[in-house]
Coordinates of C-alpha atoms in Angstrom, one line a residue:
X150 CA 4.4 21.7 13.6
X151 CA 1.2 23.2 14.6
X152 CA -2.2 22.3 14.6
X153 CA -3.4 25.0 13.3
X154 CA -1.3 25.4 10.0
X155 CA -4.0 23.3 9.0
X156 CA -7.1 25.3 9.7
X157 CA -9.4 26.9 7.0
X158 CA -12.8 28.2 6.8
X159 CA -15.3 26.5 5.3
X160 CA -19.0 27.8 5.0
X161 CA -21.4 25.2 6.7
X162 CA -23.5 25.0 3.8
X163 CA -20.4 23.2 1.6
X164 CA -20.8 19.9 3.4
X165 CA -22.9 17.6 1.9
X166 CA -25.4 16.1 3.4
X167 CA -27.4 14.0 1.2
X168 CA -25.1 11.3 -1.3
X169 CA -26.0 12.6 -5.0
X170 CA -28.3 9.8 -6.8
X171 CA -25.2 8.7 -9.3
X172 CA -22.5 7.7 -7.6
X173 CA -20.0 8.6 -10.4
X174 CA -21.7 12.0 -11.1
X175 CA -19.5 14.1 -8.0
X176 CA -16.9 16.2 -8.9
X177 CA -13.2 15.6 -9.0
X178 CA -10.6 18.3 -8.4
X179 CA -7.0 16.9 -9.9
X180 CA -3.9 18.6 -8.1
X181 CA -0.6 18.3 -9.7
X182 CA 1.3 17.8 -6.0
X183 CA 4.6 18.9 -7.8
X184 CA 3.1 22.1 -9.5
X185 CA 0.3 22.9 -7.4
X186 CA -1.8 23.2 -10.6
X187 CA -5.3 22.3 -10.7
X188 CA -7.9 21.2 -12.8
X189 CA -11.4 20.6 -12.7
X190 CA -13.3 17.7 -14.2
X191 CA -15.9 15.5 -13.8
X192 CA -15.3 11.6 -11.3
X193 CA -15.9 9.7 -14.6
X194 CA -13.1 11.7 -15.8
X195 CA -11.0 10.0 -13.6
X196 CA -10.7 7.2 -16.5
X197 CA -7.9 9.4 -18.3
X198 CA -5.7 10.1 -15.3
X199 CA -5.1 5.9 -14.8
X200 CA -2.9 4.1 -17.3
X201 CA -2.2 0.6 -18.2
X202 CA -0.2 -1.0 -15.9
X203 CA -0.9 1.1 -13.1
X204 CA -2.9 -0.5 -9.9
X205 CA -5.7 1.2 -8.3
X206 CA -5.6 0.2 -4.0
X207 CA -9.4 0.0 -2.8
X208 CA -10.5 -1.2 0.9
X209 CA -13.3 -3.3 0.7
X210 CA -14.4 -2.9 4.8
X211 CA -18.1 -2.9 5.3
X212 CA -20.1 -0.8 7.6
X213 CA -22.0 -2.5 10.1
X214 CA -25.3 -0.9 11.3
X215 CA -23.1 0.2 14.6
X216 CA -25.7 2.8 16.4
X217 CA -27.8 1.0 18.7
X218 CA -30.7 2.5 20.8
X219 CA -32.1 1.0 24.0
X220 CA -33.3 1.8 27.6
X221 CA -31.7 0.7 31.1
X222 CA -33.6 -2.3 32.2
X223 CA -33.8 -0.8 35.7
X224 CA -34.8 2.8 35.3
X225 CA -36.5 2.7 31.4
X226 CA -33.7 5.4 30.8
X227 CA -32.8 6.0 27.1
X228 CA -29.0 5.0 26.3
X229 CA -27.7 5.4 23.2
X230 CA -24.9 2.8 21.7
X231 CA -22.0 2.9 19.1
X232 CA -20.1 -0.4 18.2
X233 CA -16.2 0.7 17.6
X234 CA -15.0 -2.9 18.0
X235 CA -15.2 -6.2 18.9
X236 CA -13.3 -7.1 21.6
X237 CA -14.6 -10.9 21.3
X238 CA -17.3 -12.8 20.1
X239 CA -20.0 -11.0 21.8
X240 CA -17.8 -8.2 23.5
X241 CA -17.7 -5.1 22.3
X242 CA -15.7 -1.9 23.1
X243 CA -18.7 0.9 22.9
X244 CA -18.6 4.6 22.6
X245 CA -22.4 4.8 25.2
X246 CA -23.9 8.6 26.1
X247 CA -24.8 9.3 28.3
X248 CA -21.9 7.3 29.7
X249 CA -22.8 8.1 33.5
X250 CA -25.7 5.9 33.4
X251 CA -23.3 3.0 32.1
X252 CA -21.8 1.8 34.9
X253 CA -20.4 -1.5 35.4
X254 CA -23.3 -3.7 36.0
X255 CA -25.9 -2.1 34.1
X256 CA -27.9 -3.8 31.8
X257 CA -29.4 -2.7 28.4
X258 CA -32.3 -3.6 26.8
X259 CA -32.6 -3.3 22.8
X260 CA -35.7 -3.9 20.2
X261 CA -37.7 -5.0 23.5
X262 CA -35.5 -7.3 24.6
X263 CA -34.1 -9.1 21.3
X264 CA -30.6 -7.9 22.5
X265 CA -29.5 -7.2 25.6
X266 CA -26.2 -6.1 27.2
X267 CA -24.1 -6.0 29.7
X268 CA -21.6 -3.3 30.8
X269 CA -18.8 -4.8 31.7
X270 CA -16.2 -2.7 32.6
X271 CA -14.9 1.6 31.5
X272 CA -11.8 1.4 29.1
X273 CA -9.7 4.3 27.3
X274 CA -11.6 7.1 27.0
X275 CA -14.5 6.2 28.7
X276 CA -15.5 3.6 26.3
X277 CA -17.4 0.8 27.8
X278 CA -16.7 -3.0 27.0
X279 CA -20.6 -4.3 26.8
X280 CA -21.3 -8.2 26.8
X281 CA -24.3 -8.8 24.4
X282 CA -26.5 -11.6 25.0
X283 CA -29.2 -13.0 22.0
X284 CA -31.1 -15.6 20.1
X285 CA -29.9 -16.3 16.7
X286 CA -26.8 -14.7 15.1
X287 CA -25.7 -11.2 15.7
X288 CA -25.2 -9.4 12.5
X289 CA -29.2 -10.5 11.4
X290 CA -30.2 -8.8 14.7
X291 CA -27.9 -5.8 14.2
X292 CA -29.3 -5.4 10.5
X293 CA -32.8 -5.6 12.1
X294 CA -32.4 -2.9 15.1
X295 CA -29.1 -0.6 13.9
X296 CA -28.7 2.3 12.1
X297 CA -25.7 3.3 10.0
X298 CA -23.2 6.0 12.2
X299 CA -23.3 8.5 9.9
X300 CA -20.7 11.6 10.9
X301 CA -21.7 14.1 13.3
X302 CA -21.7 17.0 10.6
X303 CA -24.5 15.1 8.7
X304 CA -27.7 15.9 10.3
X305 CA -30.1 14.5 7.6
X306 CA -31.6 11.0 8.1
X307 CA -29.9 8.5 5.3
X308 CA -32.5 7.1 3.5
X309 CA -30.8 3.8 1.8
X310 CA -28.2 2.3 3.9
X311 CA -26.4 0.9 0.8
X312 CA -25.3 4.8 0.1
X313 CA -23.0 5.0 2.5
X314 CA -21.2 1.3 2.0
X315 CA -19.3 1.0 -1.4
X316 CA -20.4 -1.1 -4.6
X317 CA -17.4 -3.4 -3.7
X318 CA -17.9 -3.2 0.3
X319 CA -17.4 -7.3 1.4
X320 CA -16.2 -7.4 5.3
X321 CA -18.1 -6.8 7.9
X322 CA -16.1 -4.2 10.3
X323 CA -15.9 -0.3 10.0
X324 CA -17.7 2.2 11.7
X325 CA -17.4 4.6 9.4
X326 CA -17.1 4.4 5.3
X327 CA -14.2 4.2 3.5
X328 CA -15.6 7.4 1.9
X329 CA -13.3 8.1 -1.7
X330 CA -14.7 4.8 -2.6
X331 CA -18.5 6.1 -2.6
X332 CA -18.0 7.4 -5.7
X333 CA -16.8 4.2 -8.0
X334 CA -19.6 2.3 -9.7
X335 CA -19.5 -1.3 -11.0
X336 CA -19.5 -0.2 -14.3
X337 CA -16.5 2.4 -13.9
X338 CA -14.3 -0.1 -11.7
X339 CA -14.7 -2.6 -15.4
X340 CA -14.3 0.7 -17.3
X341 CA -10.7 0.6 -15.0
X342 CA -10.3 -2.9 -15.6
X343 CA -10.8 -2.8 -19.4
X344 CA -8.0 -0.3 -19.8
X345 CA -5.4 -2.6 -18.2
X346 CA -5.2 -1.2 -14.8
X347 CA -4.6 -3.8 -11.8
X348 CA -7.0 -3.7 -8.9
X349 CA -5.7 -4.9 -5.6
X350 CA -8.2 -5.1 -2.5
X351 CA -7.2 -4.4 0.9
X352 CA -9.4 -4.1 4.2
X353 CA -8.9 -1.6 7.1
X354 CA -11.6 -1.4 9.7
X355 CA -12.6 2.0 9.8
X356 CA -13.0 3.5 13.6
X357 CA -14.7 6.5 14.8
X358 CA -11.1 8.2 15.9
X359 CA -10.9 9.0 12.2
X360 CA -13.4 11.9 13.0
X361 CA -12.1 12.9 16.4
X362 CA -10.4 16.2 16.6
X363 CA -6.6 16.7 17.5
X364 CA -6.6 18.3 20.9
X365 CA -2.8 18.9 21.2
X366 CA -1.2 21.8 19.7
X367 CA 2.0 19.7 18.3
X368 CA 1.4 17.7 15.6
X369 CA 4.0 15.4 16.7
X370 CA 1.9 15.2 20.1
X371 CA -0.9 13.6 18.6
X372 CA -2.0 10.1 19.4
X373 CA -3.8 8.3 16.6
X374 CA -6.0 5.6 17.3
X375 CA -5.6 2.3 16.0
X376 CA -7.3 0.1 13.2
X377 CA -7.8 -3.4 12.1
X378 CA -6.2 -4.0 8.6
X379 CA -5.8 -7.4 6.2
X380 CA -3.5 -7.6 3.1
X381 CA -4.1 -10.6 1.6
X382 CA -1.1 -12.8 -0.6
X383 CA -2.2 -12.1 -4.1
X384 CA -3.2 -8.1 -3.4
X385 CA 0.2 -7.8 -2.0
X386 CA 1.5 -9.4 -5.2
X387 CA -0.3 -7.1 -7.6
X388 CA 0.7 -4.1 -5.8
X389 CA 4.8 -5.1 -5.8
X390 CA 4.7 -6.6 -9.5
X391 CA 3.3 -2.2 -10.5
X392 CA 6.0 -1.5 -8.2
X393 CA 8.7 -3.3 -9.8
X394 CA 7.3 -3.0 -13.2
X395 CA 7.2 1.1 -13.0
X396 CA 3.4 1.4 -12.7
X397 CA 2.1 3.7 -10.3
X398 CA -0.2 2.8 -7.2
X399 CA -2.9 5.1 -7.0
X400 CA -5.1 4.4 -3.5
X401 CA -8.3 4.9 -3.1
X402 CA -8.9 7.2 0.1
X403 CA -7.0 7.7 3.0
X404 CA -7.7 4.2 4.8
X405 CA -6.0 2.4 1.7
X406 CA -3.1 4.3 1.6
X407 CA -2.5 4.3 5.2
X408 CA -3.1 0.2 4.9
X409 CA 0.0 0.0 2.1
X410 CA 1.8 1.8 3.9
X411 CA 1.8 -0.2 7.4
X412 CA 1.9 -3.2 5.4
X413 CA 5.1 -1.8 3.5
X414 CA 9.3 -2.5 4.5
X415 CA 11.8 0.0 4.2
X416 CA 12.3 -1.2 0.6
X417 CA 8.5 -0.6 -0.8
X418 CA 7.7 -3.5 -1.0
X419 CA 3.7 -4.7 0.4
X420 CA 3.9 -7.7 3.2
X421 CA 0.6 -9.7 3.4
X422 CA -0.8 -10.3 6.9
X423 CA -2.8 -8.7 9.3
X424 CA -2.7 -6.6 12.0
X425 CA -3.6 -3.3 14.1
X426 CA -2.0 -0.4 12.7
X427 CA -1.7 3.4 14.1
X428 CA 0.3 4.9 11.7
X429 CA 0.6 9.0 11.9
X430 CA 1.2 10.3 8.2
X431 CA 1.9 14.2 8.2
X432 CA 4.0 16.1 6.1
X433 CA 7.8 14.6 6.7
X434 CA 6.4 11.2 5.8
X435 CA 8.2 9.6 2.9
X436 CA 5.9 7.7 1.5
X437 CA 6.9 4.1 0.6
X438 CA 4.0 2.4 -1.6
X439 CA 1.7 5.1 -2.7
X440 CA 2.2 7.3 -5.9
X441 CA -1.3 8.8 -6.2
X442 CA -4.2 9.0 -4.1
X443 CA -8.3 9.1 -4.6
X444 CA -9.5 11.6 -1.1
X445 CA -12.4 13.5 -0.5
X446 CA -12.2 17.0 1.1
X447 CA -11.7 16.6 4.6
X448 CA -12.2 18.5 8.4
X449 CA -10.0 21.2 9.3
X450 CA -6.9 20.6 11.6
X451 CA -8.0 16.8 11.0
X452 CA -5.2 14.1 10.8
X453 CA -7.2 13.1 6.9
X454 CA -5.9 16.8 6.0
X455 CA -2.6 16.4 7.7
X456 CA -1.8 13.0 5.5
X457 CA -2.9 15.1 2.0
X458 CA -0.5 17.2 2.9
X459 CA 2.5 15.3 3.7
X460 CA 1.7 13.8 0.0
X461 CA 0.7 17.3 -1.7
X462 CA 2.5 20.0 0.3
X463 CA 0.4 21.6 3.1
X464 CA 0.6 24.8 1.0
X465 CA -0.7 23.0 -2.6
X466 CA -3.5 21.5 -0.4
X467 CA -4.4 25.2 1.5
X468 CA -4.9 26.6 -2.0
X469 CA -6.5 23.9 -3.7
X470 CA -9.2 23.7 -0.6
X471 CA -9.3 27.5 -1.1
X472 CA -10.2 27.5 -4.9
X473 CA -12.5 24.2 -4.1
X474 CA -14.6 26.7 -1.7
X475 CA -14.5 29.2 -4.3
X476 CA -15.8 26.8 -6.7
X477 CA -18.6 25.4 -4.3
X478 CA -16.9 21.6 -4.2
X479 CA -18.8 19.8 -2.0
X480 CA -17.3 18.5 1.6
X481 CA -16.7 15.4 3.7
X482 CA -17.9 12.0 3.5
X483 CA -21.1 12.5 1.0
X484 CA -18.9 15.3 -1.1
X485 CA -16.7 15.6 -4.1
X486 CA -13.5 14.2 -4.7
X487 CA -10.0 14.5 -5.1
X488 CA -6.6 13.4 -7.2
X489 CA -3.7 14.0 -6.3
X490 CA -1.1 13.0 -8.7

């Protein structure tokens, strides 16, 4: 399978790069992943396409303020700093440009001194482990001198950092957003709840390798980077009474479904627990939980398109980004949305 059966051309312009001011108020494109057929509504619509008894998977991962800016203590020399995650208490696995002036040893200076680190040592990738040292607790500081790592595509500054955390965001973690769940409001998850669908909560820590490119022309090659997840007891519980009560369970976004699915056995059913998972869904994939999924539109070649398709069919998917260009959806993390069913 090659890499580039998934590539398509999308005009620069088509990625979004401002949220809209209603959550709800983004578009949804609903794809029929039997048919192909599609239809185009409105997010609130999505309301119709859930019935009673089904369950609706959300991850409730927070972004933490991860980009960091500060100078060498030695040389005043500007270094830039993204948390991916913590390695312990106040170790952290970094992604630091430029890296060549983070050598083991150096020291970092942030906010004039209210943080400091340490480099400890180069890991995978040339990610550096960084000990932090501080007065007070680290998240307050972090909220005080961080900004949110918004994606490389978008350029523009975000001006409230609640817009790129969901409503129902709870755990401290991700370093990216968990973005199918930007568009949910409070009052459209009760809207949910009122019609008798089940809302079960997982967490996956979102990392940065969800944007990273895949280098290797075989699909199969492909080495996908691993993430934090928790499935606690009761979630597990709603999701397998759907199950075994012939609901559906409809994710929402990629992170969920690829949380359900890690947590699942052979026989579909959801384990609780925890653990790192680096689970590789591409078309081939039988999928054991999931029935529907909430996406946004997502990168070309990208492992996020590669999992749509192994749900949809990678040629349903092709033609459904094709008439979503045509029809000037908007992409990526601040864009419209998707249902497949």
């Amino acid at each position: 399978m090659d890499v580039k059966d998934f590539y398509f051309e999308l005009p620069q312009e088509l990625i979004a790069q401002d949220p809209l001011e209603d959550r709800s108020a983004s578009r949804l494109l609903v794809l029929d992943k039997e048919t192909g057929a599609i239809t185009h509504r409105g997010f609130r619509d999505i309301l119709e396409y859930l019935n009673p008894g089904d369950c609706l998977v959300i991850n409730d991962t927070k972004v933490i303020p991860a980009r960091l800016f500060g100078v060498k203590k030695n040389t005043g020399a500007k270094i830039e700093i993204l948390l991916l995650k913590r390695r312990e208490k106040d170790v952290w696995e970094t992604l630091v440009k430029p890296g060549k002036k983070a050598k083991p040893g150096t020291e970092i200076d942030f906010g004039e001194g209210i943080l400091s680190g340490t480099v400890l040592e180069t890991v995978d990738e040339g990610n550096r482990l960084i000990r932090f040292s501080y007065e007070g607790i680290f998240e307050e500081i972090l909220d005080r001198l961080g900004q949110m790592p918004l994606p490389p595509y978008i350029t523009h500054q975000l001006k409230d950092k609640n817009r790129y955390q969901t409503v129902y965001a709870r755990h401290d973690g991700s370093a990216a957003a968990p973005t199918a769940g930007l568009h949910f409001t409070k009052e459209l998850l009760q809207e949910i709840r009122d019609k008798g669908v089940e809302i079960a909560t997982v967490t996956l820590h979102v990392g940065l390798g969800t944007f990273r490119p895949v280098k290797v022309e075989n699909v199969q090659d492909h080495h996908m980077h691993s993430e934090f997840y928790i499935v606690e007891e009761q979630e597990a519980e709603k999701i397998n009474r759907t199950k075994k009560n012939g609901g559906r369970v409809i994710c929402v976004g990629t992170t969920s479904c690829r949380t359900v699915e890690s947590a699942a056995g052979e026989d579909g059913m959801v384990k609780p627990g925890s653990g790192w998972t680096d689970i590789f869904i591409y078309p081939g994939y039988r999928f054991k939980v999931l029935d529907c999924l909430i996406t946004n539109f997502h990168l070309p070649e990208s492992t996020l398109v590669m999992l749509v398709s192994a749900l949809a069919g990678r040629e349903h998917i092709l033609h459904a980004y094709e008439e979503a260009i045509k029809e000037r959806y908007r992409f990526f993390s601040f864009g419209d949305a998707m249902l497949i069913i």
